[in-house]
mmCIF file of C-alpha atoms in Angstrom:
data_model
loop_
_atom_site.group_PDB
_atom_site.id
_atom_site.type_symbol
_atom_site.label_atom_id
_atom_site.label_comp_id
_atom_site.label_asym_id
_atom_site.label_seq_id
_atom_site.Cartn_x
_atom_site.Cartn_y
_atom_site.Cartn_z
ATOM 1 C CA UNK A 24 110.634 -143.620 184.901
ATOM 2 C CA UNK A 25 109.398 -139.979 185.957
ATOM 3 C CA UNK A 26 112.252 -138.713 183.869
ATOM 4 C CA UNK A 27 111.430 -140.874 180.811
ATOM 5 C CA UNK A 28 107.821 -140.127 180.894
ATOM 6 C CA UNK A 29 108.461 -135.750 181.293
ATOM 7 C CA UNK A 30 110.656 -136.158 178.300
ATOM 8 C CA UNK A 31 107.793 -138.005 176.346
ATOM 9 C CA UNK A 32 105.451 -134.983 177.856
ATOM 10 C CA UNK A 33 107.741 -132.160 176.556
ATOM 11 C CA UNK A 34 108.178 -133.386 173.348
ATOM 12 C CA UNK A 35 104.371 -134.298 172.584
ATOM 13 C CA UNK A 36 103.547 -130.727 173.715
ATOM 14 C CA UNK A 37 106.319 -128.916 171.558
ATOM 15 C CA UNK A 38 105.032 -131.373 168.350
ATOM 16 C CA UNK A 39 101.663 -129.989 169.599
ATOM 17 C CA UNK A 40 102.275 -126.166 169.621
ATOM 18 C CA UNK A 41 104.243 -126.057 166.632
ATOM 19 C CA UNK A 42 101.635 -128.362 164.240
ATOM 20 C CA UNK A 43 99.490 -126.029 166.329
ATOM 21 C CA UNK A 44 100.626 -122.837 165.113
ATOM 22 C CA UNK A 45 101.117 -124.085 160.906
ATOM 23 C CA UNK A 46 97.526 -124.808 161.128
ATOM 24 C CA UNK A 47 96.225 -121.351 162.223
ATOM 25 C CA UNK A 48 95.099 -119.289 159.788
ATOM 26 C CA UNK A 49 97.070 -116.255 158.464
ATOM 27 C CA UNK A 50 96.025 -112.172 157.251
ATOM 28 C CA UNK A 51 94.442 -112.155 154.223
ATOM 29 C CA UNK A 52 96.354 -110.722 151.757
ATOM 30 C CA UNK A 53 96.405 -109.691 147.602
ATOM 31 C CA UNK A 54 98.610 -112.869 146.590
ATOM 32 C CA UNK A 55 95.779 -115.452 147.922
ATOM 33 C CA UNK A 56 93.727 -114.537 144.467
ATOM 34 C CA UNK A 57 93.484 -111.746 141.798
ATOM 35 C CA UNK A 58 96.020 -108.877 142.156
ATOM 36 C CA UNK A 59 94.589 -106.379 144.738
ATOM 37 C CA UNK A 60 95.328 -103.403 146.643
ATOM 38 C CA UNK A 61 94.211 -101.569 150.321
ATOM 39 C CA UNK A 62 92.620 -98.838 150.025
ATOM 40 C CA UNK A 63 93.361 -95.447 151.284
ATOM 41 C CA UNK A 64 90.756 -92.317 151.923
ATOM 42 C CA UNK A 65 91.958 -88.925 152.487
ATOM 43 C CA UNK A 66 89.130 -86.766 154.335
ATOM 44 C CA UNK A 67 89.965 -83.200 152.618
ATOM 45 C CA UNK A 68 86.738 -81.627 154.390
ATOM 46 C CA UNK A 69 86.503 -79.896 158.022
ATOM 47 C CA UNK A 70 84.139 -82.496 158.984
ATOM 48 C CA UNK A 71 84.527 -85.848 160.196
ATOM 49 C CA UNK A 72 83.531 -89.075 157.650
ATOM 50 C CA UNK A 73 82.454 -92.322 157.733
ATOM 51 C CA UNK A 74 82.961 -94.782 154.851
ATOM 52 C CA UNK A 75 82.777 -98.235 153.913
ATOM 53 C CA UNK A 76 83.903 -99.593 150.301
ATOM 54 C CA UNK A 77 82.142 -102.664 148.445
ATOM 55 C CA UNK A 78 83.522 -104.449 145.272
ATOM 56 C CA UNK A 79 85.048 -107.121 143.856
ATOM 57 C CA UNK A 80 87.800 -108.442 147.097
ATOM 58 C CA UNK A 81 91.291 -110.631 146.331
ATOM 59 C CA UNK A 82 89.492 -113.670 145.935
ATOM 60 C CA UNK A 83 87.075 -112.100 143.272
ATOM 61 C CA UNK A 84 83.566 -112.498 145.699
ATOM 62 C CA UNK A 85 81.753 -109.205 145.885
ATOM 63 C CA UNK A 86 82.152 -108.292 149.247
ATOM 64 C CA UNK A 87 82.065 -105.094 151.389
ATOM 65 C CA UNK A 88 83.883 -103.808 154.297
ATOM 66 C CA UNK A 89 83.270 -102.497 158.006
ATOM 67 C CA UNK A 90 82.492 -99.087 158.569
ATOM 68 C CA UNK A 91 85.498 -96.869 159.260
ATOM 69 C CA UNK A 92 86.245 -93.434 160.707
ATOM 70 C CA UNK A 93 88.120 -90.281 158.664
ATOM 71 C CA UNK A 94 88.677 -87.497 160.439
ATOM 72 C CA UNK A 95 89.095 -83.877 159.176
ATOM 73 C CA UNK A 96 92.311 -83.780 157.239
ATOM 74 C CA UNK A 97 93.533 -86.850 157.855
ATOM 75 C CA UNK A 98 94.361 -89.897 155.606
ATOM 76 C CA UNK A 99 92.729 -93.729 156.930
ATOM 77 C CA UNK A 100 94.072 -97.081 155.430
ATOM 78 C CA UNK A 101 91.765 -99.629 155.359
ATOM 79 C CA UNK A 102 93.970 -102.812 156.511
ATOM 80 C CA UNK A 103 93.292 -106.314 155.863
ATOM 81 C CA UNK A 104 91.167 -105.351 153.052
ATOM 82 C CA UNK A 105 92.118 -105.996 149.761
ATOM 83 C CA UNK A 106 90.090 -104.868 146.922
ATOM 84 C CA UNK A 107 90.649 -105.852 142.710
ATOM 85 C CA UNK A 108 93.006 -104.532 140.929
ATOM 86 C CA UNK A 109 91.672 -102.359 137.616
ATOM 87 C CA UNK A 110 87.871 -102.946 138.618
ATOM 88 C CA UNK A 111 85.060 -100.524 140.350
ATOM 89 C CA UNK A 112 84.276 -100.071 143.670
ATOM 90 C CA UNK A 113 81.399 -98.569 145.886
ATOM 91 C CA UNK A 114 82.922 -95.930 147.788
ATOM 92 C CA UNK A 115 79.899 -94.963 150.190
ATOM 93 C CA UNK A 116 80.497 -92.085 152.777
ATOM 94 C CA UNK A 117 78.896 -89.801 155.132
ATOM 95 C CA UNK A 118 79.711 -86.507 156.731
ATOM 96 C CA UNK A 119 79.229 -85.796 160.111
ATOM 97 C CA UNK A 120 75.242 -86.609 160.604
ATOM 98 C CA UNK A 121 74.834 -86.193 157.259
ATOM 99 C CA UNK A 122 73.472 -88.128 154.480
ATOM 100 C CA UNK A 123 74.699 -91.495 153.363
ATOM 101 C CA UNK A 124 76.085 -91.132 149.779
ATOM 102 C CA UNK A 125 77.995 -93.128 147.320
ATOM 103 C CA UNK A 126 80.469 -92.847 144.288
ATOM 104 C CA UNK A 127 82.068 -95.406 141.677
ATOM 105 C CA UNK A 128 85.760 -95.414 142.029
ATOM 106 C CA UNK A 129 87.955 -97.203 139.827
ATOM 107 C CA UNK A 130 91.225 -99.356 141.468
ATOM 108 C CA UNK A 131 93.813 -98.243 138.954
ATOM 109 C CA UNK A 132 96.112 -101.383 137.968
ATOM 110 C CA UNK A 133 99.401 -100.523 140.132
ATOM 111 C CA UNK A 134 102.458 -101.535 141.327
ATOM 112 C CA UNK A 135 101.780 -100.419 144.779
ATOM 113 C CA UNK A 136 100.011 -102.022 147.578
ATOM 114 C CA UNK A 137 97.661 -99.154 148.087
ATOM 115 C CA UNK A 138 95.632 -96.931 146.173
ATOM 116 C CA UNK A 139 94.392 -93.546 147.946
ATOM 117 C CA UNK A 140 91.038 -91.607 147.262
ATOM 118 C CA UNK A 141 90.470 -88.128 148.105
ATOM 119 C CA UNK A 142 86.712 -86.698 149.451
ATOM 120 C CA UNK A 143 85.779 -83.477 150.432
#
């Protein structure tokens, strides 16, 4: 009987963790909506940056993103953020204890997975 009832036991927990694990939810990424695309910034300025984007996100909601660090030189992905494809987006940075300021910036319509801005 004890054999009978740990085979019952094992097999209700491996239906468990497997129904388990189809039901979790997965990254976000551009082929849950409209064609979209991570962003990349490139720092080019001696000074550290802050940024955050806002615009239009894979599911078409207008959304905006965390802030995120650049440091001097350097080149930051933003991942598991996907942004519309051939649209405008709020690129909004700061340097060092500087002033907050923003730009437009347009997400080209690419092939790639990434687009990549440049600030200085």
């Amino acid at each position: 009987m004890r054999d009978i009832r740990r085979k019952f036991a094992v097999t209700a927990l491996t239906a468990a963790a497997v129904l388990g694990g189809l039901a979790l939810p997965t990254t976000a990424s551009a082929a849950d909506g409209v064609p979209a695309v991570q962003i990349t910034i490139c720092n080019d300025s001696n000074s550290n940056l802050r940024f955050w984007v806002k615009g239009y996100n894979q599911f078409n909601e207008w959304d905006d993103s965390p802030i995120w660090d650049g440091y001097a030189h350097t080149c930051a992905t933003m991942w598991d953020y996907w942004w519309k494809k051939n649209s405008s987006v709020e690129l909004h940075s700061q340097f060092g204890n500087g002033a907050w300021t923003w730009k437009q910036k347009y997400v080209p319509n690419t092939k790639g997975r990434t687009t990549t801005f440049h600030v200085s």
